[in-house]
Amino acid sequence: MLSFEEFTKFCVNITEFIAGKLSEQRDDLTICYKNDGTEVTPLDFLIEDELRNCIASTFPEHGILGEERSPHNPEAKFKWILDPIDGTLGFTKGVPLYGTLIGLTEQNEPKYGFLRLPMITNCWISGNGSVALLNGKPLEVKQHLSWQKSLVLTTDQQTIEASVIGKFWEKAISLGATGRTWGDCFGYYMLCRGEAELMADTGLKPYDIIPLVPILLGAGIELHQFGNSDYSNILACKPGVIEQLR
Amino acid sequence: MLSFEEFTKFCVNITEFIAGKLSEQRDDLTICYKNDGTEVTPLDFLIEDELRNCIASTFPEHGILGEERSPHNPEAKFKWILDPIDGTLGFTKGVPLYGTLIGLTEQNEPKYGFLRLPMITNCWISGNGSVALLNGKPLEVKQHLSWQKSLVLTTDQQTIEASVIGKFWEKAISLGATGRTWGDCFGYYMLCRGEAELMADTGLKPYDIIPLVPILLGAGIELHQFGNSDYSNILACKPGVIEQLR
């Protein structure tokens, strides 16, 4: 089994190229729509293919599940989960809040996770469920203190308000929090850095969230699931926050 | 009277330093709160002071109205309107959507405007009511075509929904638009680049909006005011959009 240190180093190396790739090609961007109506660009494919090649040549026995291509060796004990551009809507519109997600699962359980934010100084966070590192330095989220001056985040406010998580969101706002849609992976990054109290999300696919689970838990964030226990509807928050919102 | 070309060149020069200043000092940021509860940082003062010094030494007879300091020569025919960091909440949290705004009014009417976005390649937009330039190249917003795949923006969704503008916002969402709080000056930048259909804002101070007026009009954006005709509550949108939302 790969150590967390080896995983982190490998991910830092194979994602180093991403910031340059994303900034140099931003100007003439072809945008396509997938069957579910979400956006995809040639860069999503290019990045995923590059990551897949690196993984497959280094760990030929591992499986790969990526957002844009067919699964590879899906029954493998160790499986890599890839989202080449998380926050594609923002990316296509020139909003610099997108990122690249890489997760590693063991027997389908999230084991290690990695997030690279090309437009935020190309920084990265990795996590193993017990620790989360921002550019190599451990992150630890502080206790929630007050709702005044606090920030709650989601990817799409309309969707959240209409979901089972809506009542928690609205309670936080009614207690004085400011709500923003600085969402997708950037919202979780804000949460891990202690800049937000909670991030609420629904309708997540494995690529969107599995790589983030070991990071969030490693930073001391609580994860609450709603409905299916596949992380598709979650409230990620500082310790003790959910009790105040019930 | 300063020509638009001279204004643009002057603003490009006096804001060139901002990106470096904002990125180098981000790590140890003191955050203070003003009487109205909004955030302010030492960098707001530092940037405003630097801009004030440049303006006062070049145009000693002009007035200056800045967000963080007392008005200077407020009865002057020509007056500069400054917002050193528009989007301070985001800035203090590490969200790269903030910018610096500079406007020039003649007899209190918005004449020229300038926006610098330090974290978006330190790019700039200037406008004179007839033309808007992005890094020197004219911008022209295309006609609104469809609500599907379209984006509507605001700074704070809760505030907008509770305001006189709320019904327009909700109608756009019901027609299929996606709503996001990629707001403050960044939302207007998105609008001028044609990436969004509308930007809705309330409770604006002169610093937040006066510098944007000549830019928006120059890019072909319609400005609709609600309540007082001081641009404090506005819906800025592509041509023809408001008719579909009434």
Short mmCIF file of C-alpha atoms in Angstrom, two decimals:
data_model
loop_
_atom_site.label_atom_id
_atom_site.label_comp_id
_atom_site.label_asym_id
_atom_site.label_seq_id
_atom_site.Cartn_x
_atom_site.Cartn_y
_atom_site.Cartn_z
CA MET A 1 0.00 0.00 0.00
CA LEU A 2 1.15 3.51 -0.93
CA SER A 3 2.01 5.66 2.11
CA PHE A 4 0.25 9.02 2.55
CA GLU A 5 3.59 10.74 1.99
CA GLU A 6 4.13 8.87 -1.29
CA PHE A 7 0.55 9.61 -2.40
CA THR A 8 0.95 13.34 -1.66
CA LYS A 9 4.28 13.59 -3.46
CA PHE A 10 2.94 11.69 -6.47
CA CYS A 11 -0.14 13.96 -6.70
CA VAL A 12 1.89 17.17 -6.28
CA ASN A 13 4.11 16.05 -9.18
CA ILE A 14 1.42 14.91 -11.59
CA THR A 15 -0.72 18.04 -11.07
CA GLU A 16 2.12 20.58 -11.27
CA PHE A 17 1.43 21.19 -15.00
CA ILE A 18 -2.23 22.02 -14.51
CA ALA A 19 -2.07 25.75 -13.72
CA GLY A 20 -0.12 26.56 -16.87
CA LYS A 21 -2.38 24.41 -19.01
CA LEU A 22 -5.51 26.07 -17.67
CA SER A 23 -4.32 29.64 -17.98
CA GLU A 24 -2.70 29.38 -21.40
CA GLN A 25 -5.71 27.80 -23.07
CA ARG A 26 -8.44 29.88 -21.46
CA ASP A 27 -8.96 32.25 -24.37
CA ASP A 28 -10.36 29.98 -27.05
CA LEU A 29 -12.39 27.51 -25.10
CA THR A 30 -14.81 25.11 -26.75
CA ILE A 31 -17.68 24.31 -24.38
CA CYS A 32 -19.72 21.13 -24.85
CA TYR A 33 -22.68 19.88 -22.86
CA LYS A 34 -22.98 16.37 -21.50
CA ASN A 35 -26.21 14.37 -21.39
CA ASP A 36 -26.99 15.68 -17.89
CA GLY A 37 -26.69 19.27 -19.13
CA THR A 38 -23.40 20.02 -17.38
CA GLU A 39 -20.47 21.62 -19.19
CA VAL A 40 -17.33 19.93 -20.36
CA THR A 41 -14.34 21.28 -22.28
CA PRO A 42 -11.43 19.74 -24.21
CA LEU A 43 -9.26 20.62 -21.20
CA ASP A 44 -11.27 18.33 -18.92
CA PHE A 45 -10.36 15.44 -21.24
CA LEU A 46 -6.75 16.55 -21.68
CA ILE A 47 -6.13 16.82 -17.92
CA GLU A 48 -7.90 13.56 -17.11
CA ASP A 49 -5.94 11.73 -19.83
CA GLU A 50 -2.64 13.06 -18.53
CA LEU A 51 -3.49 12.03 -14.97
CA ARG A 52 -4.68 8.59 -16.14
CA ASN A 53 -1.46 7.99 -18.06
CA CYS A 54 0.68 8.88 -15.04
CA ILE A 55 -1.36 6.65 -12.73
CA ALA A 56 -1.63 3.69 -15.10
CA SER A 57 2.09 3.64 -15.83
CA THR A 58 3.06 3.90 -12.14
CA PHE A 59 0.34 1.67 -10.66
CA PRO A 60 -0.69 -0.70 -13.45
CA GLU A 61 -2.73 -2.94 -11.13
CA HIS A 62 -4.89 -0.08 -9.73
CA GLY A 63 -8.33 0.92 -11.02
CA ILE A 64 -9.28 4.41 -12.24
CA LEU A 65 -12.67 6.11 -12.09
CA GLY A 66 -12.62 9.51 -13.81
CA GLU A 67 -15.40 11.95 -14.54
CA GLU A 68 -14.85 12.12 -18.29
CA ARG A 69 -13.72 8.62 -19.41
CA SER A 70 -14.88 5.01 -18.91
CA PRO A 71 -13.82 3.22 -15.70
CA HIS A 72 -10.56 1.28 -15.85
CA ASN A 73 -10.19 -1.94 -13.84
CA PRO A 74 -13.19 -1.05 -11.62
CA GLU A 75 -12.91 -4.18 -9.43
CA ALA A 76 -9.38 -3.38 -8.27
CA LYS A 77 -8.65 -3.17 -4.52
CA PHE A 78 -7.10 0.29 -4.94
CA LYS A 79 -8.93 2.77 -7.17
CA TRP A 80 -8.11 6.35 -8.16
CA ILE A 81 -10.99 8.81 -8.42
CA LEU A 82 -10.40 11.81 -10.72
CA ASP A 83 -12.18 15.07 -11.39
CA PRO A 84 -9.96 16.99 -13.84
CA ILE A 85 -11.86 20.28 -13.44
CA ASP A 86 -14.26 20.53 -10.50
CA GLY A 87 -16.28 23.71 -10.92
CA THR A 88 -16.46 23.54 -14.72
CA LEU A 89 -19.29 26.09 -14.94
CA GLY A 90 -17.07 28.66 -13.24
CA PHE A 91 -14.07 27.59 -15.31
CA THR A 92 -15.92 28.12 -18.60
CA LYS A 93 -17.03 31.57 -17.41
CA GLY A 94 -13.59 32.67 -16.22
CA VAL A 95 -14.30 32.38 -12.49
CA PRO A 96 -11.05 31.28 -10.82
CA LEU A 97 -12.57 29.01 -8.16
CA TYR A 98 -12.11 25.62 -9.87
CA GLY A 99 -9.75 22.81 -9.00
CA THR A 100 -8.50 19.31 -9.76
CA LEU A 101 -9.45 16.44 -7.46
CA ILE A 102 -7.65 13.13 -7.01
CA GLY A 103 -8.73 10.46 -4.55
CA LEU A 104 -7.48 6.97 -3.74
CA THR A 105 -9.88 4.37 -2.34
CA GLU A 106 -9.16 0.98 -0.78
CA GLN A 107 -12.01 -1.54 -1.11
CA ASN A 108 -14.15 1.46 -2.19
CA GLU A 109 -13.46 3.36 1.05
CA PRO A 110 -11.92 6.87 0.69
CA LYS A 111 -8.31 6.56 1.89
CA TYR A 112 -6.33 9.57 0.63
CA GLY A 113 -7.45 12.76 -1.12
CA PHE A 114 -5.77 15.60 -3.02
CA LEU A 115 -7.02 18.98 -4.24
CA ARG A 116 -5.05 21.35 -6.47
CA LEU A 117 -6.31 24.92 -6.94
CA PRO A 118 -4.53 26.24 -10.05
CA MET A 119 -5.79 29.83 -9.70
CA ILE A 120 -5.14 30.12 -5.96
CA THR A 121 -1.33 30.18 -6.32
CA ASN A 122 -1.60 26.59 -7.63
CA CYS A 123 -1.73 25.52 -3.97
CA TRP A 124 -2.76 22.05 -2.86
CA ILE A 125 -4.34 20.25 0.08
CA SER A 126 -3.97 16.55 0.77
CA GLY A 127 -5.52 14.45 3.49
CA ASN A 128 -5.66 10.92 4.89
CA GLY A 129 -8.63 11.17 7.27
CA SER A 130 -6.38 12.04 10.25
CA VAL A 131 -4.38 14.94 8.89
CA ALA A 132 -4.77 17.55 6.13
CA LEU A 133 -1.79 19.40 4.64
CA LEU A 134 -1.93 22.78 2.88
CA ASN A 135 1.26 23.00 0.81
CA GLY A 136 2.75 20.52 3.25
CA LYS A 137 1.72 22.27 6.48
CA PRO A 138 -0.93 20.70 8.72
CA LEU A 139 -4.32 22.41 8.81
CA GLU A 140 -6.54 22.37 11.83
CA VAL A 141 -9.94 23.98 11.82
CA LYS A 142 -10.77 26.01 14.91
CA GLN A 143 -13.95 25.60 16.92
CA HIS A 144 -17.07 27.42 15.70
CA LEU A 145 -17.51 30.50 17.89
CA SER A 146 -20.29 32.69 16.58
CA TRP A 147 -22.67 33.05 13.63
CA GLN A 148 -22.07 36.78 13.35
CA LYS A 149 -19.38 37.52 10.72
CA SER A 150 -19.44 33.87 9.72
CA LEU A 151 -19.77 32.42 6.26
CA VAL A 152 -21.83 29.49 4.99
CA LEU A 153 -21.25 28.14 1.51
CA THR A 154 -22.92 26.05 -1.13
CA THR A 155 -22.56 25.44 -4.84
CA ASP A 156 -26.13 26.34 -5.79
CA GLN A 157 -28.38 28.08 -3.30
CA GLN A 158 -31.64 27.29 -5.14
CA THR A 159 -30.89 23.56 -5.15
CA ILE A 160 -29.88 23.56 -1.50
CA GLU A 161 -32.96 25.48 -0.37
CA ALA A 162 -35.21 22.94 -2.11
CA SER A 163 -33.37 19.95 -0.60
CA VAL A 164 -33.38 18.10 2.74
CA ILE A 165 -30.40 20.28 3.72
CA GLY A 166 -32.33 23.51 3.12
CA LYS A 167 -33.52 23.88 6.70
CA PHE A 168 -29.93 23.83 8.06
CA TRP A 169 -28.86 26.45 5.51
CA GLU A 170 -31.77 28.71 6.33
CA LYS A 171 -31.23 28.35 10.08
CA ALA A 172 -27.58 29.40 9.71
CA ILE A 173 -28.62 32.47 7.71
CA SER A 174 -31.33 33.32 10.26
CA LEU A 175 -28.67 33.15 13.00
CA GLY A 176 -26.63 35.81 11.22
CA ALA A 177 -24.35 33.95 8.81
CA THR A 178 -23.63 35.31 5.33
CA GLY A 179 -24.38 32.85 2.52
CA ARG A 180 -22.29 32.66 -0.63
CA THR A 181 -22.03 30.32 -3.64
CA TRP A 182 -18.24 30.16 -3.51
CA GLY A 183 -18.85 26.48 -4.01
CA ASP A 184 -17.58 23.31 -5.63
CA CYS A 185 -14.10 22.30 -4.40
CA PHE A 186 -13.30 25.93 -3.52
CA GLY A 187 -16.02 25.90 -0.85
CA TYR A 188 -14.44 22.86 0.81
CA TYR A 189 -11.03 24.53 0.59
CA MET A 190 -12.47 27.57 2.44
CA LEU A 191 -13.93 25.23 5.06
CA CYS A 192 -10.60 23.40 5.57
CA ARG A 193 -8.83 26.75 5.99
CA GLY A 194 -11.36 27.76 8.66
CA GLU A 195 -12.76 30.65 6.58
CA ALA A 196 -16.30 29.20 6.54
CA GLU A 197 -18.50 27.41 9.05
CA LEU A 198 -20.20 25.00 6.70
CA MET A 199 -20.50 23.86 3.13
CA ALA A 200 -23.78 22.28 1.97
CA ASP A 201 -24.02 20.25 -1.22
CA THR A 202 -26.45 17.89 -2.90
CA GLY A 203 -26.48 15.67 -5.97
CA LEU A 204 -22.76 14.99 -5.73
CA LYS A 205 -21.09 12.38 -7.92
CA PRO A 206 -18.21 10.27 -6.51
CA TYR A 207 -15.64 12.39 -8.43
CA ASP A 208 -16.90 15.56 -6.70
CA ILE A 209 -16.64 14.35 -3.15
CA ILE A 210 -14.72 11.08 -2.56
CA PRO A 211 -11.30 12.80 -2.97
CA LEU A 212 -12.41 15.47 -0.48
CA VAL A 213 -13.54 13.11 2.30
CA PRO A 214 -10.04 12.26 3.67
CA ILE A 215 -9.09 15.95 3.40
CA LEU A 216 -12.14 17.20 5.29
CA LEU A 217 -11.87 14.58 8.05
CA GLY A 218 -8.14 15.24 8.27
CA ALA A 219 -8.77 18.96 8.82
CA GLY A 220 -11.19 18.21 11.65
CA ILE A 221 -14.36 18.89 9.66
CA GLU A 222 -17.52 16.88 10.46
CA LEU A 223 -19.32 15.22 7.56
CA HIS A 224 -23.05 14.61 7.82
CA GLN A 225 -24.78 12.57 5.14
CA PHE A 226 -28.44 12.79 4.17
CA GLY A 227 -30.36 10.08 2.35
CA ASN A 228 -28.01 7.53 0.81
CA SER A 229 -24.71 7.01 2.60
CA ASP A 230 -22.69 7.59 -0.58
CA TYR A 231 -21.76 11.20 0.19
CA SER A 232 -24.18 12.49 -2.48
CA ASN A 233 -25.94 14.90 -0.08
CA ILE A 234 -23.74 16.32 2.62
CA LEU A 235 -23.31 19.02 5.16
CA ALA A 236 -19.64 19.51 5.95
CA CYS A 237 -19.11 21.75 8.97
CA LYS A 238 -16.93 22.78 11.87
CA PRO A 239 -17.36 20.61 15.00
CA GLY A 240 -20.49 21.40 16.99
CA VAL A 241 -22.15 23.40 14.22
CA ILE A 242 -24.89 20.96 13.25
CA GLU A 243 -26.28 20.82 16.81
CA GLN A 244 -26.99 24.55 16.60
CA LEU A 245 -28.88 24.14 13.34
CA ARG A 246 -31.25 21.31 14.24
CA MET B 1 -10.98 68.20 -19.19
CA LEU B 2 -9.02 64.95 -19.14
CA SER B 3 -9.57 62.83 -22.27
CA PHE B 4 -10.77 59.23 -21.86
CA GLU B 5 -7.43 58.04 -23.18
CA GLU B 6 -5.54 60.10 -20.61
CA PHE B 7 -7.84 58.89 -17.83
CA THR B 8 -7.33 55.24 -18.80
CA LYS B 9 -3.55 55.57 -19.04
CA PHE B 10 -3.40 57.38 -15.69
CA CYS B 11 -5.52 54.70 -13.97
CA VAL B 12 -3.54 51.82 -15.52
CA ASN B 13 -0.35 53.37 -14.17
CA ILE B 14 -1.52 54.21 -10.66
CA THR B 15 -3.11 50.77 -10.12
CA GLU B 16 -0.25 48.68 -11.53
CA PHE B 17 1.21 48.16 -8.04
CA ILE B 18 -1.98 46.76 -6.56
CA ALA B 19 -1.71 43.08 -7.48
CA GLY B 20 1.71 42.70 -5.86
CA LYS B 21 0.62 44.58 -2.76
CA LEU B 22 -2.48 42.43 -2.32
CA SER B 23 -0.78 39.08 -2.83
CA GLU B 24 2.35 39.73 -0.76
CA GLN B 25 0.46 40.92 2.31
CA ARG B 26 -2.39 38.38 2.28
CA ASP B 27 -0.92 36.09 4.94
CA ASP B 28 -1.00 38.26 8.04
CA LEU B 29 -4.11 40.31 7.55
CA THR B 30 -5.64 42.40 10.32
CA ILE B 31 -9.38 42.66 9.85
CA CYS B 32 -11.33 45.52 11.44
CA TYR B 33 -15.03 46.24 11.37
CA LYS B 34 -16.53 49.60 10.50
CA ASN B 35 -19.58 51.09 12.20
CA ASP B 36 -21.87 49.54 9.59
CA GLY B 37 -20.44 46.09 10.34
CA THR B 38 -18.51 45.75 7.08
CA GLU B 39 -14.86 44.68 7.00
CA VAL B 40 -11.87 46.89 6.41
CA THR B 41 -8.16 46.06 6.42
CA PRO B 42 -4.93 48.09 6.60
CA LEU B 43 -4.56 47.41 2.87
CA ASP B 44 -7.79 49.28 2.09
CA PHE B 45 -6.24 52.37 3.68
CA LEU B 46 -2.83 51.81 2.12
CA ILE B 47 -4.24 51.49 -1.41
CA GLU B 48 -6.63 54.42 -1.03
CA ASP B 49 -3.84 56.64 0.32
CA GLU B 50 -1.54 55.73 -2.56
CA LEU B 51 -4.28 56.48 -5.11
CA ARG B 52 -5.18 59.75 -3.34
CA ASN B 53 -1.57 60.89 -3.38
CA CYS B 54 -1.22 60.20 -7.11
CA ILE B 55 -4.48 62.00 -7.91
CA ALA B 56 -3.90 64.99 -5.64
CA SER B 57 -0.41 65.61 -6.97
CA THR B 58 -1.49 65.34 -10.63
CA PHE B 59 -4.87 67.10 -10.37
CA PRO B 60 -4.65 69.40 -7.33
CA GLU B 61 -7.89 71.21 -8.18
CA HIS B 62 -10.00 67.99 -8.33
CA GLY B 63 -12.06 66.56 -5.49
CA ILE B 64 -11.71 63.02 -4.09
CA LEU B 65 -14.38 60.84 -2.51
CA GLY B 66 -12.92 57.57 -1.21
CA GLU B 67 -14.50 54.78 0.80
CA GLU B 68 -12.04 54.86 3.69
CA ARG B 69 -11.05 58.54 4.18
CA SER B 70 -12.82 61.91 4.50
CA PRO B 71 -13.88 63.68 1.29
CA HIS B 72 -11.35 66.08 -0.21
CA ASN B 73 -12.59 69.22 -1.99
CA PRO B 74 -16.13 67.81 -2.35
CA GLU B 75 -17.52 70.86 -4.21
CA ALA B 76 -15.03 70.52 -7.10
CA LYS B 77 -16.36 70.26 -10.67
CA PHE B 78 -14.31 67.09 -11.26
CA LYS B 79 -14.31 64.46 -8.52
CA TRP B 80 -12.56 61.10 -8.23
CA ILE B 81 -14.48 58.24 -6.59
CA LEU B 82 -12.33 55.49 -5.07
CA ASP B 83 -12.98 52.03 -3.71
CA PRO B 84 -9.56 50.58 -2.86
CA ILE B 85 -10.87 47.01 -2.34
CA ASP B 86 -14.37 46.29 -3.61
CA GLY B 87 -15.38 42.87 -2.30
CA THR B 88 -13.56 43.18 1.03
CA LEU B 89 -15.44 40.25 2.60
CA GLY B 90 -14.09 37.97 -0.13
CA PHE B 91 -10.65 39.55 0.10
CA THR B 92 -10.39 38.89 3.84
CA LYS B 93 -11.42 35.27 3.27
CA GLY B 94 -9.00 34.64 0.41
CA VAL B 95 -11.60 34.66 -2.38
CA PRO B 96 -9.91 36.16 -5.47
CA LEU B 97 -12.92 38.06 -6.83
CA TYR B 98 -12.15 41.53 -5.49
CA GLY B 99 -11.04 44.63 -7.35
CA THR B 100 -10.12 48.30 -7.20
CA LEU B 101 -12.55 50.90 -8.54
CA ILE B 102 -11.78 54.43 -9.73
CA GLY B 103 -14.37 56.79 -11.17
CA LEU B 104 -14.27 60.38 -12.36
CA THR B 105 -17.40 62.53 -12.18
CA GLU B 106 -18.11 65.92 -13.77
CA GLN B 107 -20.70 68.00 -11.87
CA ASN B 108 -21.48 64.77 -9.95
CA GLU B 109 -22.32 62.86 -13.16
CA PRO B 110 -20.33 59.64 -13.80
CA LYS B 111 -17.99 60.41 -16.69
CA TYR B 112 -15.20 57.79 -16.77
CA GLY B 113 -14.73 54.55 -14.85
CA PHE B 114 -11.93 52.09 -14.22
CA LEU B 115 -11.83 48.61 -12.67
CA ARG B 116 -8.66 46.66 -11.90
CA LEU B 117 -8.92 42.97 -10.98
CA PRO B 118 -5.61 42.07 -9.33
CA MET B 119 -6.30 38.33 -9.10
CA ILE B 120 -7.68 37.97 -12.66
CA THR B 121 -4.29 38.47 -14.34
CA ASN B 122 -4.36 42.04 -12.95
CA CYS B 123 -6.56 42.91 -15.94
CA TRP B 124 -8.51 46.13 -16.19
CA ILE B 125 -11.65 47.57 -17.79
CA SER B 126 -12.25 51.24 -18.42
CA GLY B 127 -15.31 52.96 -19.84
CA ASN B 128 -16.67 56.38 -20.81
CA GLY B 129 -20.36 55.57 -21.30
CA SER B 130 -19.90 54.92 -25.05
CA VAL B 131 -17.09 52.41 -25.06
CA ALA B 132 -15.59 49.91 -22.60
CA LEU B 133 -12.04 48.58 -22.97
CA LEU B 134 -10.72 45.30 -21.54
CA ASN B 135 -6.94 45.63 -21.45
CA GLY B 136 -7.35 48.20 -24.22
CA LYS B 137 -9.63 46.17 -26.49
CA PRO B 138 -13.26 47.25 -26.95
CA LEU B 139 -15.90 45.05 -25.32
CA GLU B 140 -19.35 44.65 -26.72
CA VAL B 141 -21.94 42.54 -25.00
CA LYS B 142 -23.96 40.27 -27.27
CA GLN B 143 -27.75 40.13 -27.28
CA HIS B 144 -29.45 37.94 -24.70
CA LEU B 145 -30.54 34.74 -26.45
CA SER B 146 -31.85 32.21 -23.96
CA TRP B 147 -32.24 31.63 -20.23
CA GLN B 148 -31.03 28.06 -20.47
CA LYS B 149 -27.29 27.83 -19.68
CA SER B 150 -27.38 31.47 -18.65
CA LEU B 151 -26.04 33.01 -15.47
CA VAL B 152 -27.52 35.66 -13.18
CA LEU B 153 -25.41 37.22 -10.47
CA THR B 154 -25.73 39.16 -7.26
CA THR B 155 -23.57 39.97 -4.26
CA ASP B 156 -25.92 38.60 -1.61
CA GLN B 157 -28.86 36.43 -2.63
CA GLN B 158 -30.75 36.83 0.68
CA THR B 159 -30.65 40.61 0.46
CA ILE B 160 -31.75 40.62 -3.19
CA GLU B 161 -34.64 38.21 -2.62
CA ALA B 162 -35.99 40.46 0.15
CA SER B 163 -35.68 43.63 -1.98
CA VAL B 164 -37.70 45.30 -4.75
CA ILE B 165 -35.40 43.54 -7.23
CA GLY B 166 -36.23 40.10 -5.82
CA LYS B 167 -39.04 39.40 -8.30
CA PHE B 168 -36.75 39.92 -11.31
CA TRP B 169 -34.14 37.62 -9.82
CA GLU B 170 -36.68 34.91 -9.07
CA LYS B 171 -38.24 35.18 -12.52
CA ALA B 172 -34.84 34.71 -14.18
CA ILE B 173 -34.20 31.61 -12.05
CA SER B 174 -37.67 30.25 -12.85
CA LEU B 175 -36.91 30.70 -16.56
CA GLY B 176 -33.88 28.43 -16.23
CA ALA B 177 -30.99 30.70 -15.30
CA THR B 178 -28.37 29.62 -12.79
CA GLY B 179 -27.86 32.07 -9.89
CA ARG B 180 -24.48 32.70 -8.29
CA THR B 181 -23.03 35.18 -5.78
CA TRP B 182 -19.95 35.90 -7.86
CA GLY B 183 -20.75 39.47 -6.98
CA ASP B 184 -19.30 42.86 -6.13
CA CYS B 185 -17.18 44.30 -8.95
CA PHE B 186 -16.43 40.80 -10.26
CA GLY B 187 -20.12 40.30 -11.12
CA TYR B 188 -20.11 43.48 -13.23
CA TYR B 189 -16.89 42.32 -14.89
CA MET B 190 -18.62 39.04 -15.85
CA LEU B 191 -21.55 41.02 -17.21
CA CYS B 192 -19.31 43.28 -19.31
CA ARG B 193 -17.55 40.23 -20.73
CA GLY B 194 -20.90 38.75 -21.73
CA GLU B 195 -20.58 35.78 -19.34
CA ALA B 196 -23.73 36.69 -17.39
CA GLU B 197 -27.17 38.03 -18.30
CA LEU B 198 -27.72 40.25 -15.30
CA MET B 199 -26.25 41.49 -12.06
CA ALA B 200 -28.63 42.62 -9.30
CA ASP B 201 -27.46 44.73 -6.37
CA THR B 202 -28.98 46.78 -3.56
CA GLY B 203 -27.73 49.10 -0.86
CA LEU B 204 -24.82 50.31 -2.98
CA LYS B 205 -22.65 53.22 -1.88
CA PRO B 206 -21.31 55.67 -4.51
CA TYR B 207 -17.83 54.04 -4.31
CA ASP B 208 -19.32 50.64 -5.23
CA ILE B 209 -21.14 51.71 -8.35
CA ILE B 210 -20.34 55.19 -9.72
CA PRO B 211 -17.00 54.03 -11.23
CA LEU B 212 -18.83 51.12 -12.88
CA VAL B 213 -21.58 53.16 -14.57
CA PRO B 214 -19.50 54.46 -17.54
CA ILE B 215 -18.01 50.96 -17.95
CA LEU B 216 -21.37 49.19 -18.02
CA LEU B 217 -22.98 51.70 -20.38
CA GLY B 218 -19.87 51.59 -22.56
CA ALA B 219 -20.13 47.80 -22.84
CA GLY B 220 -23.76 48.07 -23.96
CA ILE B 221 -25.28 47.02 -20.64
CA GLU B 222 -28.64 48.50 -19.58
CA LEU B 223 -28.87 50.01 -16.10
CA HIS B 224 -32.23 50.05 -14.35
CA GLN B 225 -32.57 51.92 -11.07
CA PHE B 226 -35.10 51.22 -8.33
CA GLY B 227 -36.15 53.70 -5.67
CA ASN B 228 -33.75 56.64 -5.48
CA SER B 229 -32.00 57.56 -8.72
CA ASP B 230 -28.57 57.40 -7.09
CA TYR B 231 -27.67 53.93 -8.39
CA SER B 232 -28.08 52.45 -4.90
CA ASN B 233 -30.46 49.71 -6.12
CA ILE B 234 -29.84 48.49 -9.63
CA LEU B 235 -30.41 45.77 -12.13
CA ALA B 236 -27.66 45.79 -14.75
CA CYS B 237 -28.48 43.53 -17.67
CA LYS B 238 -28.03 42.70 -21.32
CA PRO B 239 -30.32 44.64 -23.67
CA GLY B 240 -33.89 43.31 -23.75
CA VAL B 241 -33.53 41.22 -20.62
CA ILE B 242 -35.68 43.27 -18.25
CA GLU B 243 -38.74 43.06 -20.54
CA GLN B 244 -38.67 39.28 -20.15
CA LEU B 245 -38.59 39.56 -16.36
CA ARG B 246 -41.46 41.97 -15.76
#
